[in-house]
Coordinates of N, CA and C in Angstrom, one line a residue:
X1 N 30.1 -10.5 -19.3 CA 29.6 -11.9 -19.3 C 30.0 -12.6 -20.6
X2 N 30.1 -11.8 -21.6 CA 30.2 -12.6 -23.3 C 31.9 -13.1 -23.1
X3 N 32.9 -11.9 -22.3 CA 33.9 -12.7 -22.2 C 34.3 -13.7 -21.4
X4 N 33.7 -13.9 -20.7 CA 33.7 -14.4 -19.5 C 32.9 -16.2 -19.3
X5 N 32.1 -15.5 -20.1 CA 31.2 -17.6 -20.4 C 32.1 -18.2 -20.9
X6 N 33.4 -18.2 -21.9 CA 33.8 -19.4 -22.8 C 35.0 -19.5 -21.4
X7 N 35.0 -19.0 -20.6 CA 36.2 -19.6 -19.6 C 35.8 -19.9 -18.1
X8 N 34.5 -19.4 -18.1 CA 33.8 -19.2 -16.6 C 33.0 -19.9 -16.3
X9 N 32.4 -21.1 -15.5 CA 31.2 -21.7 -14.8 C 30.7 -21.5 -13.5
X10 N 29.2 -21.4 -13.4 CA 28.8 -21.7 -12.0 C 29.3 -20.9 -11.0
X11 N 30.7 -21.8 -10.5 CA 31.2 -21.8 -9.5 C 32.1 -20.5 -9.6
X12 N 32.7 -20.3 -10.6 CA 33.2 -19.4 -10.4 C 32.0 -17.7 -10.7
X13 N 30.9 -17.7 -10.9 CA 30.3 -16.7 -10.1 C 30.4 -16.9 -8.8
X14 N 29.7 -17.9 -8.1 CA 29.7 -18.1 -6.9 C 30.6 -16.9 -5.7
X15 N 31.7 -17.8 -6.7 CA 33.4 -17.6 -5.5 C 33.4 -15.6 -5.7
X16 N 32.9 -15.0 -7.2 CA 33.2 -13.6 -7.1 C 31.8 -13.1 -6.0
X17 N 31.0 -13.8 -5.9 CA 29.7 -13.5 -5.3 C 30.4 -13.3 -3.4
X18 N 31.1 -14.1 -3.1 CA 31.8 -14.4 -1.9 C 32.3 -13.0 -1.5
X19 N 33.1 -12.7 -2.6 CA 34.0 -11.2 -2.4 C 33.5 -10.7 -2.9
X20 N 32.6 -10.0 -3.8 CA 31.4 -8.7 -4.2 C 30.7 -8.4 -2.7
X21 N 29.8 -9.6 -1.8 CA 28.6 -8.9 -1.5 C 29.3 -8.6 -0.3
X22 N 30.5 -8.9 0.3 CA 31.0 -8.2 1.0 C 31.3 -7.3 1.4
X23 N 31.3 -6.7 -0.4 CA 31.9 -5.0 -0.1 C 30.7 -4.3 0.5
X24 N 31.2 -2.9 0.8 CA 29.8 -2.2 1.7 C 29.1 -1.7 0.5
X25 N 29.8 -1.3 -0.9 CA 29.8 -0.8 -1.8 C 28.0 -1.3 -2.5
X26 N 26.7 -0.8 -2.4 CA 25.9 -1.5 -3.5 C 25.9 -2.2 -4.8
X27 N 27.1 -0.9 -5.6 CA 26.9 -1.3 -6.8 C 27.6 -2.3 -7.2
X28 N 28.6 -2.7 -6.3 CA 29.7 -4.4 -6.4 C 28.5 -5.4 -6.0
X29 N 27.7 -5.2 -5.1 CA 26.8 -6.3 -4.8 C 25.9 -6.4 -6.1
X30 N 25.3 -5.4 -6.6 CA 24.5 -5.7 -7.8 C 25.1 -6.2 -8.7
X31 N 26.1 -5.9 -8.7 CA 27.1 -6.5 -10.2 C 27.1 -8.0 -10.0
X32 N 27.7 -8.0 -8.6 CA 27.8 -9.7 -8.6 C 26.4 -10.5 -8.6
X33 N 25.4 -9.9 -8.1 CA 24.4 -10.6 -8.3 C 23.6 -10.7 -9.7
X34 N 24.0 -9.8 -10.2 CA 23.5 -9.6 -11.7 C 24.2 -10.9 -12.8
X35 N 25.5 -10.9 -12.6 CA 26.4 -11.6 -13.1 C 26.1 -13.1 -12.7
X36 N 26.0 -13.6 -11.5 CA 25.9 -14.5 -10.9 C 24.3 -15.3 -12.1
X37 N 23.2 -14.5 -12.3 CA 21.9 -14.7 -12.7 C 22.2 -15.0 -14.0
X38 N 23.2 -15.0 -14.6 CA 23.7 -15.4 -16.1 C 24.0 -16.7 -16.5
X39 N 24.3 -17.1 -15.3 CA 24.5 -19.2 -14.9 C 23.8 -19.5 -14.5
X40 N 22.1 -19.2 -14.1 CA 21.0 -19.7 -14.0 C 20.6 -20.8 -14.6
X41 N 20.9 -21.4 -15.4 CA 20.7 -22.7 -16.3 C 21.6 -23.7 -15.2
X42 N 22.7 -23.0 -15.3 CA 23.9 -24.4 -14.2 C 23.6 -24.0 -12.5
X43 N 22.8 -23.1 -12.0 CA 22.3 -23.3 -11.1 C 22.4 -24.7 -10.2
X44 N 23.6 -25.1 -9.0 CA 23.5 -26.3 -8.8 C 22.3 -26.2 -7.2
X45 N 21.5 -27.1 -6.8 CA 20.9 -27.0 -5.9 C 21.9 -26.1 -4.1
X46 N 23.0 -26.5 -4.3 CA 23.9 -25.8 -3.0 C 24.0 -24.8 -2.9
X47 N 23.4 -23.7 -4.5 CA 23.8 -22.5 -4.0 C 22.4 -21.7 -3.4
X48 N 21.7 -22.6 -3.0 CA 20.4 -22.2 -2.1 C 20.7 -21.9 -0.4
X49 N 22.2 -22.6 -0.4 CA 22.7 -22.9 1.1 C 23.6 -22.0 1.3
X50 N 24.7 -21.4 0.2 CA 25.3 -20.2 0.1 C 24.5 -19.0 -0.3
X51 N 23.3 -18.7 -0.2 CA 22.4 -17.6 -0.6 C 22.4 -17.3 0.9
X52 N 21.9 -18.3 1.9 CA 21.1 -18.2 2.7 C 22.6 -17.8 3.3
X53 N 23.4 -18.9 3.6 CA 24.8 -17.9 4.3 C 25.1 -16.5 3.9
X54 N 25.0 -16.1 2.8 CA 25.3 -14.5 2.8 C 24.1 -13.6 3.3
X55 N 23.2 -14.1 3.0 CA 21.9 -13.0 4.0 C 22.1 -13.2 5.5
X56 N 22.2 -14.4 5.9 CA 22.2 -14.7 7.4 C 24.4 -13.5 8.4
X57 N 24.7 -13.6 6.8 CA 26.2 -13.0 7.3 C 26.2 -11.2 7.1
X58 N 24.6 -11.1 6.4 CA 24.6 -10.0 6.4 C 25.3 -8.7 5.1
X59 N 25.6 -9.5 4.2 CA 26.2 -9.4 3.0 C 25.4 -8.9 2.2
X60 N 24.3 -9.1 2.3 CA 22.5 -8.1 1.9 C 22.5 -7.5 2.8
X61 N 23.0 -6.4 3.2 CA 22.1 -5.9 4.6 C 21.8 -4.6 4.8
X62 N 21.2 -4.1 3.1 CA 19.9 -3.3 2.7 C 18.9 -3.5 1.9
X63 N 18.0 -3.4 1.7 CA 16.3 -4.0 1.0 C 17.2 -4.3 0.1
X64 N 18.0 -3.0 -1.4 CA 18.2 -3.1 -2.5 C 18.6 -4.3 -2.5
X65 N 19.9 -4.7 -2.0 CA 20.6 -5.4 -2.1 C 20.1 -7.1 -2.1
X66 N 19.0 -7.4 -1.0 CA 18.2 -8.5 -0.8 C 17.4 -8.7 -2.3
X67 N 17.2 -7.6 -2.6 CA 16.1 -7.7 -3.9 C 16.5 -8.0 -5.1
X68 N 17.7 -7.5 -4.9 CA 18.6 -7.7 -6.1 C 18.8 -9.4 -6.7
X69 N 19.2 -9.6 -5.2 CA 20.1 -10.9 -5.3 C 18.5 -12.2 -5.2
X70 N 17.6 -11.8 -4.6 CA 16.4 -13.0 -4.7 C 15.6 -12.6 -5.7
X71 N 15.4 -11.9 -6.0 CA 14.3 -11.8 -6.7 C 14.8 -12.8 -8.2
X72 N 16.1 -12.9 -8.4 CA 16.2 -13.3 -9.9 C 17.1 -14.7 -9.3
X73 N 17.7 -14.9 -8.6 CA 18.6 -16.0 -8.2 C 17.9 -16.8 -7.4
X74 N 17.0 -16.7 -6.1 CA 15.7 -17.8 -5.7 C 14.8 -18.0 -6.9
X75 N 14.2 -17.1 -7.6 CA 13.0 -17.5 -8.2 C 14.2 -18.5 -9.2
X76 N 14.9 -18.4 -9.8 CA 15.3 -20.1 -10.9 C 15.7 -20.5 -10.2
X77 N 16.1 -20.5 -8.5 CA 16.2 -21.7 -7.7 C 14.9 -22.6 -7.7
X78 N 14.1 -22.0 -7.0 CA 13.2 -22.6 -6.9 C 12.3 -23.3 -8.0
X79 N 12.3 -22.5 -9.6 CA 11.7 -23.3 -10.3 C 12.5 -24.9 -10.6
X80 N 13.5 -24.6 -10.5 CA 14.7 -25.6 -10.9 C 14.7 -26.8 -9.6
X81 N 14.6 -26.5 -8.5 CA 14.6 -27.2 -7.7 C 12.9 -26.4 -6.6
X82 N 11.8 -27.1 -6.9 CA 10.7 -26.7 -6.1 C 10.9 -27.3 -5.1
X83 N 11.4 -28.6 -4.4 CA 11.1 -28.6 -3.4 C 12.3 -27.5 -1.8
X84 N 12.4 -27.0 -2.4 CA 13.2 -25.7 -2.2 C 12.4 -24.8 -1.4
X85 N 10.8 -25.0 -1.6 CA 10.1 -23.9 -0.6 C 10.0 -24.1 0.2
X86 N 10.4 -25.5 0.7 CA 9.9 -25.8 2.1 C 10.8 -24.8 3.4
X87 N 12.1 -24.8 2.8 CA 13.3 -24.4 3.3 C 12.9 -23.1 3.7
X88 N 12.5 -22.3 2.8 CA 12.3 -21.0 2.4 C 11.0 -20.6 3.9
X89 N 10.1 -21.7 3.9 CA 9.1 -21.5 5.1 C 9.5 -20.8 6.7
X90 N 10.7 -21.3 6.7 CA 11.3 -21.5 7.9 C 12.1 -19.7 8.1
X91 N 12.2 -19.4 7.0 CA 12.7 -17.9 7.2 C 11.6 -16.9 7.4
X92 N 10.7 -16.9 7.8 CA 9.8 -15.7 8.5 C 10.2 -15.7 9.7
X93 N 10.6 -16.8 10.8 CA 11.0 -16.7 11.7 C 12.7 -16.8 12.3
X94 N 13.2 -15.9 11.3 CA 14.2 -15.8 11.6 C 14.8 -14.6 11.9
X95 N 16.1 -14.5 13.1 CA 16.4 -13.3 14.1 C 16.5 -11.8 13.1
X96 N 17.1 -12.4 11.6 CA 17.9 -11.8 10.8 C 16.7 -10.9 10.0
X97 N 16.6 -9.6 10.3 CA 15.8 -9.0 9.2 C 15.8 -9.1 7.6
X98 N 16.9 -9.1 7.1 CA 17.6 -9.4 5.7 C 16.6 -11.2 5.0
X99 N 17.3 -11.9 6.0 CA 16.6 -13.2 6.0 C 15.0 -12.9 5.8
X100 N 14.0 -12.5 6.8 CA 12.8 -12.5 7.0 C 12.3 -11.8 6.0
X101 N 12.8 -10.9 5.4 CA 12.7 -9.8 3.8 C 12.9 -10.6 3.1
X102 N 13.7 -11.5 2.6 CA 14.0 -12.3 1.6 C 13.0 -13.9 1.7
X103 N 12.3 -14.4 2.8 CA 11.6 -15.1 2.5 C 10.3 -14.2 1.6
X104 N 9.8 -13.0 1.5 CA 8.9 -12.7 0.9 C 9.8 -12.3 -0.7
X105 N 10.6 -11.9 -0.7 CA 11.1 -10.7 -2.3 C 11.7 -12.5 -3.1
X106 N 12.0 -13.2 -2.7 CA 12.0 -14.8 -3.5 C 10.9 -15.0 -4.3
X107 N 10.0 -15.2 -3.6 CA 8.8 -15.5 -4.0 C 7.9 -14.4 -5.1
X108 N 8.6 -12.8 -5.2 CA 7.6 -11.9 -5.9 C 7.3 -12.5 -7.5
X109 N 8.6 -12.9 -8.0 CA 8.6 -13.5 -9.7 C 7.3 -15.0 -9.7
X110 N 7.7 -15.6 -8.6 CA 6.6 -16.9 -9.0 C 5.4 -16.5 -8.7
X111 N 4.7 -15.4 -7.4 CA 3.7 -15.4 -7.2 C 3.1 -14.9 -8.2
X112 N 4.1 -14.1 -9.2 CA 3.4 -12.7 -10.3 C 3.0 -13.4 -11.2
X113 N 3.5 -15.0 -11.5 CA 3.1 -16.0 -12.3 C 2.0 -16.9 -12.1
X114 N 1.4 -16.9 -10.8 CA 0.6 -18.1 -10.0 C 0.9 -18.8 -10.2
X115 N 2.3 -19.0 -9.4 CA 2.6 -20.5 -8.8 C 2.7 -20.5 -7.5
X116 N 3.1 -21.9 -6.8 CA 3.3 -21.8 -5.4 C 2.2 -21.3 -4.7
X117 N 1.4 -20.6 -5.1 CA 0.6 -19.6 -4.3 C -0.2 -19.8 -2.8
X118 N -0.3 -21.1 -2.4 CA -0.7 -22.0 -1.4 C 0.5 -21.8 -0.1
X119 N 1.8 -22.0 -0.8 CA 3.3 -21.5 -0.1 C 3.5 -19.9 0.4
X120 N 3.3 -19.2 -0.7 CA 3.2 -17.7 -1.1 C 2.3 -17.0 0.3
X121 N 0.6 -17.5 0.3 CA 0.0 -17.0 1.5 C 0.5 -17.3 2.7
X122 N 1.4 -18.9 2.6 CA 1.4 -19.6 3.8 C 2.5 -18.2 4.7
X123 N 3.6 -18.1 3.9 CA 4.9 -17.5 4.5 C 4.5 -16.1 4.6
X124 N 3.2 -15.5 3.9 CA 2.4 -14.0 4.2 C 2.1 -13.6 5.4
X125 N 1.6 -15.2 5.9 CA 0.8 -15.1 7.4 C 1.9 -15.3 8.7
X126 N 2.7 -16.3 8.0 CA 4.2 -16.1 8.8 C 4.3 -14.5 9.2
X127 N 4.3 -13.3 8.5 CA 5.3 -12.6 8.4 C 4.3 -11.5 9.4
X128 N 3.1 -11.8 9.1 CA 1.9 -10.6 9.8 C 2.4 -10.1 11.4
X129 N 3.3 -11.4 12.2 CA 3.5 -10.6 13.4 C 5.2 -9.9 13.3
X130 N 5.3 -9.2 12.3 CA 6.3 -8.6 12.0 C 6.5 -7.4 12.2
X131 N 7.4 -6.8 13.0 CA 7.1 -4.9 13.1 C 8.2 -4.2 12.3
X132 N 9.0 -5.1 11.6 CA 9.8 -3.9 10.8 C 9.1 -3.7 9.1
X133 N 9.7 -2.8 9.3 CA 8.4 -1.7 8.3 C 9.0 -2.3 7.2
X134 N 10.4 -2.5 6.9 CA 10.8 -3.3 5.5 C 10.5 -4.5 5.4
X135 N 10.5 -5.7 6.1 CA 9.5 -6.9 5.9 C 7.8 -6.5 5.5
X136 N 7.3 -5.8 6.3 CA 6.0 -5.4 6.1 C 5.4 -4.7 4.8
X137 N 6.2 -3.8 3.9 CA 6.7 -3.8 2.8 C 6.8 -4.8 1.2
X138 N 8.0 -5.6 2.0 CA 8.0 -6.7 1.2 C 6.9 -8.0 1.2
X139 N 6.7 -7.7 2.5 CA 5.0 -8.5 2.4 C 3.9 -8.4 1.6
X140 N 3.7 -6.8 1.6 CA 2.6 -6.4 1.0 C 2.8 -6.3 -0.3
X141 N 4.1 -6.1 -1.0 CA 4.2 -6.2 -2.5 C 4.4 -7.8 -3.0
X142 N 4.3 -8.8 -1.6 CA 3.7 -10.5 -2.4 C 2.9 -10.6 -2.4
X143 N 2.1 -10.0 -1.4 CA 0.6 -10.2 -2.0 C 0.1 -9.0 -3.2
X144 N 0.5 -8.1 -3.6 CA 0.4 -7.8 -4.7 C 0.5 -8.3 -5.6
X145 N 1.8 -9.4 -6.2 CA 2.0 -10.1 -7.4 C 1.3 -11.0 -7.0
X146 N 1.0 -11.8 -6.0 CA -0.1 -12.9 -6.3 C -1.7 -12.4 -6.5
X147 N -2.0 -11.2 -6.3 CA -3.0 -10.9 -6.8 C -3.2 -10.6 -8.5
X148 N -2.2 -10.6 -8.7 CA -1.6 -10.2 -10.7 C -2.5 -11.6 -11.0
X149 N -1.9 -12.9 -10.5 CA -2.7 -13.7 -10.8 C -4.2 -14.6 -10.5
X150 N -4.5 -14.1 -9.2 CA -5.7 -14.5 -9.1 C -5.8 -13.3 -7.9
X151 N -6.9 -12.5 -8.6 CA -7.2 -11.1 -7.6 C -8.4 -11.5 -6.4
X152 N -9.1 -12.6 -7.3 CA -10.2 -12.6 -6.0 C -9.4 -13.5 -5.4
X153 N -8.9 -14.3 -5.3 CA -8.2 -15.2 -3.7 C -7.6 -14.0 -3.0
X154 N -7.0 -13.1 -3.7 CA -6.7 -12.6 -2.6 C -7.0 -11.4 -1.6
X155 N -8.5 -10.9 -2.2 CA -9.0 -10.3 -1.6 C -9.7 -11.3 -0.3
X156 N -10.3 -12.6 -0.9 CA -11.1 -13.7 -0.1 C -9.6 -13.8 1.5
X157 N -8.7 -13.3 1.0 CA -7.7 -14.0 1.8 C -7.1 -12.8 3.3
X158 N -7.6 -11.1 2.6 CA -7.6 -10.4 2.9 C -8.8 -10.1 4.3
X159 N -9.8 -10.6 3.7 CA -10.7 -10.1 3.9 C -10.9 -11.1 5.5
X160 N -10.4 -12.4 5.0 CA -10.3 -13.9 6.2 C -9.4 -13.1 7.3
X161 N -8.5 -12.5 7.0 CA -7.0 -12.2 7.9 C -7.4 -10.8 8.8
X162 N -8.0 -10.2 7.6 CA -9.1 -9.1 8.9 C -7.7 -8.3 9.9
X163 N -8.2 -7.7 10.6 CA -7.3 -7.0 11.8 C -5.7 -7.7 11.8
X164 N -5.8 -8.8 11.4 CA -4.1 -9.2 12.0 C -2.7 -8.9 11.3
X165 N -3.7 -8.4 10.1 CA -2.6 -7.8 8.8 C -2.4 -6.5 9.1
X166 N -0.6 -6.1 9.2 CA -0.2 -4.7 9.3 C -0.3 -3.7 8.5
X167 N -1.4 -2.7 8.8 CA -1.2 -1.6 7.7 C -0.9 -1.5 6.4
X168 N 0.4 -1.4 7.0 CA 1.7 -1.3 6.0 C 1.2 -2.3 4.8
X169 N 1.1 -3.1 5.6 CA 1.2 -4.3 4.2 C 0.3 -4.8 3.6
X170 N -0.9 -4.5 4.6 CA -2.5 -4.5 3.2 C -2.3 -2.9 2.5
X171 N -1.9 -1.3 2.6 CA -2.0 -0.9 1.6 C -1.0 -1.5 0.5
X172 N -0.1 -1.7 0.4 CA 1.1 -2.6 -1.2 C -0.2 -3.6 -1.3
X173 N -0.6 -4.4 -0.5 CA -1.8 -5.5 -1.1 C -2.8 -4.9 -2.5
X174 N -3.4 -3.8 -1.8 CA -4.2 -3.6 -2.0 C -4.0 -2.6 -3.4
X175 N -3.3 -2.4 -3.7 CA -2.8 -1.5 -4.8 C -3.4 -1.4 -6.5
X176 N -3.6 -2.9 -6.4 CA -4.4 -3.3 -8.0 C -5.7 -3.4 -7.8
X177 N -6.2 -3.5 -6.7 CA -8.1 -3.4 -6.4 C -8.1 -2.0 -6.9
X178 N -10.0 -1.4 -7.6 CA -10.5 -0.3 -7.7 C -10.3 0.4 -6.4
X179 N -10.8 1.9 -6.5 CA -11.0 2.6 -5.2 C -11.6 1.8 -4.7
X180 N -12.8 1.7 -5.0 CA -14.1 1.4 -4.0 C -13.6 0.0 -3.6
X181 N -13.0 -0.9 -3.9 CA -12.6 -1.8 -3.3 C -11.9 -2.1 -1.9
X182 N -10.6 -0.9 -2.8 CA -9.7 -0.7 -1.8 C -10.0 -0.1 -0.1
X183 N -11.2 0.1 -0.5 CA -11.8 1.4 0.6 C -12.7 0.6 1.3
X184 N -13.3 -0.5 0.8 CA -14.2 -1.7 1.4 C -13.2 -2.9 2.3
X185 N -12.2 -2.9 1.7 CA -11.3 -3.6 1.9 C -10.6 -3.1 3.3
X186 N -9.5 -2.1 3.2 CA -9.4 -1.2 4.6 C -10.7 -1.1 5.6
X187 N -11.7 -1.0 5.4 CA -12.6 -0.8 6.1 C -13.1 -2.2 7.7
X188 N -13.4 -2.7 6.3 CA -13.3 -4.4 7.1 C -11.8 -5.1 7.7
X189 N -11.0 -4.6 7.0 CA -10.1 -5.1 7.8 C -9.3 -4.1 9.0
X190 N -10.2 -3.0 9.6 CA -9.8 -2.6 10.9 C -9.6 -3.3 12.1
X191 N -8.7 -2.9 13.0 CA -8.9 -3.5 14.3 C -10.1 -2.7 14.7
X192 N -10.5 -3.6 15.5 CA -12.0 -3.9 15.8 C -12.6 -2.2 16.9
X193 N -11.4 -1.7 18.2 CA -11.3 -0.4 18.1 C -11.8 0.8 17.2
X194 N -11.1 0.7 16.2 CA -10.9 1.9 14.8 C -12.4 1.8 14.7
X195 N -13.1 0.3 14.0 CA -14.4 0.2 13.5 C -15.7 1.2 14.4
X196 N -15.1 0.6 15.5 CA -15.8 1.1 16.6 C -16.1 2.9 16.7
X197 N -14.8 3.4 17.0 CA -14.5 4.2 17.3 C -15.2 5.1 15.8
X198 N -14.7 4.6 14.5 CA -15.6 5.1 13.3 C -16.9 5.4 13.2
X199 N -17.4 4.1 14.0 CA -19.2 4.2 13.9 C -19.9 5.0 14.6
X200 N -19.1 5.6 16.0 CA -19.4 6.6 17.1 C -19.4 7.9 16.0
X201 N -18.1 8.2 15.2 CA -18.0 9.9 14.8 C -19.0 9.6 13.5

């Protein structure tokens, strides 16, 4: 990158981003996405529309790779341009698993900050009728970092959603609550069955 700034802008990460994330190769995709995170300051709003084409083209199309590339390239999207979440809403219901992973792993850096966090639950509850185990996943570790900053909303939020939350993704929730929390928490949020079926044995 040191040689590379006095002759390089923007765009030209972009264009290496084009041919990196194509390789099947991970570690060319992390490179380019690593590299690409170094022109974060010139970040122009369009390259929110070329993110989304490479997830949608499948160019992320393992966790690492999604994580890599949003977690540090959406989050200074978004601070740089907020009204950027709205867009971002719209990917829980999308065909593309890559996509539907990456509306939650964007969001982990802002939630871990308490921001957005009104947005953050919104696209949580999006994601609840989700059955792949890597969205569900990545679900449960945003509500994790939004709990970093305000732990009781999201127990209060937990506790509201009850049965409809997958497993999977209230235990990553639940990870920074005490035991006894954790264990009150699971408890009450059984499907209504389990509860049942508990109170019989």
């Amino acid at each position: 990158y040191k040689k590379l700034k006095p002759i390089w802008d923007v765009d030209d990460a972009i264009a290496l981003c084009d041919i990196l994330l194509a390789n099947p190769y991970l570690e060319a995709k992390s490179f380019a996405s690593a590299l690409l995170h170094k022109f974060k300051r010139d970040f122009p709003k369009k390259l929110f529309f070329k993110i989304e084409e490479w997830l949608c083209s499948d160019y992320c199309n393992n966790w690492a790779a999604v994580d890599v590339l949003c977690q540090d390239a959406m989050y200074s999207l978004l601070l740089k341009y907020p009204e950027l979440e709205e867009k971002i809403i719209e990917w829980p219901f999308s065909v593309n698993r890559w996509v539907r992973r990456a509306a939650a792993v964007s969001f982990i850096k802002i939630a871990r900050e308490g921001k957005m966090l009104d947005t953050v639950y919104k696209i949580s509850v999006s994601l609840f009728e989700d059955d792949d185990d890597l969205v569900q996943k990545a679900n449960g570790w945003l509500l994790r970092e939004a709990g970093k900053s305000d732990l009781r909303r999201l127990e209060n939020f937990l506790l509201k959603q009850g049965s409809v939350i997958p497993r999977t993704t209230l235990r990553y929730a639940i990870e920074r609550f005490d035991e006894r929390k954790r264990k009150m928490i699971l408890i009450k949020t059984r499907p209504e069955k389990e509860r049942s079926r508990h109170k019989k044995n």
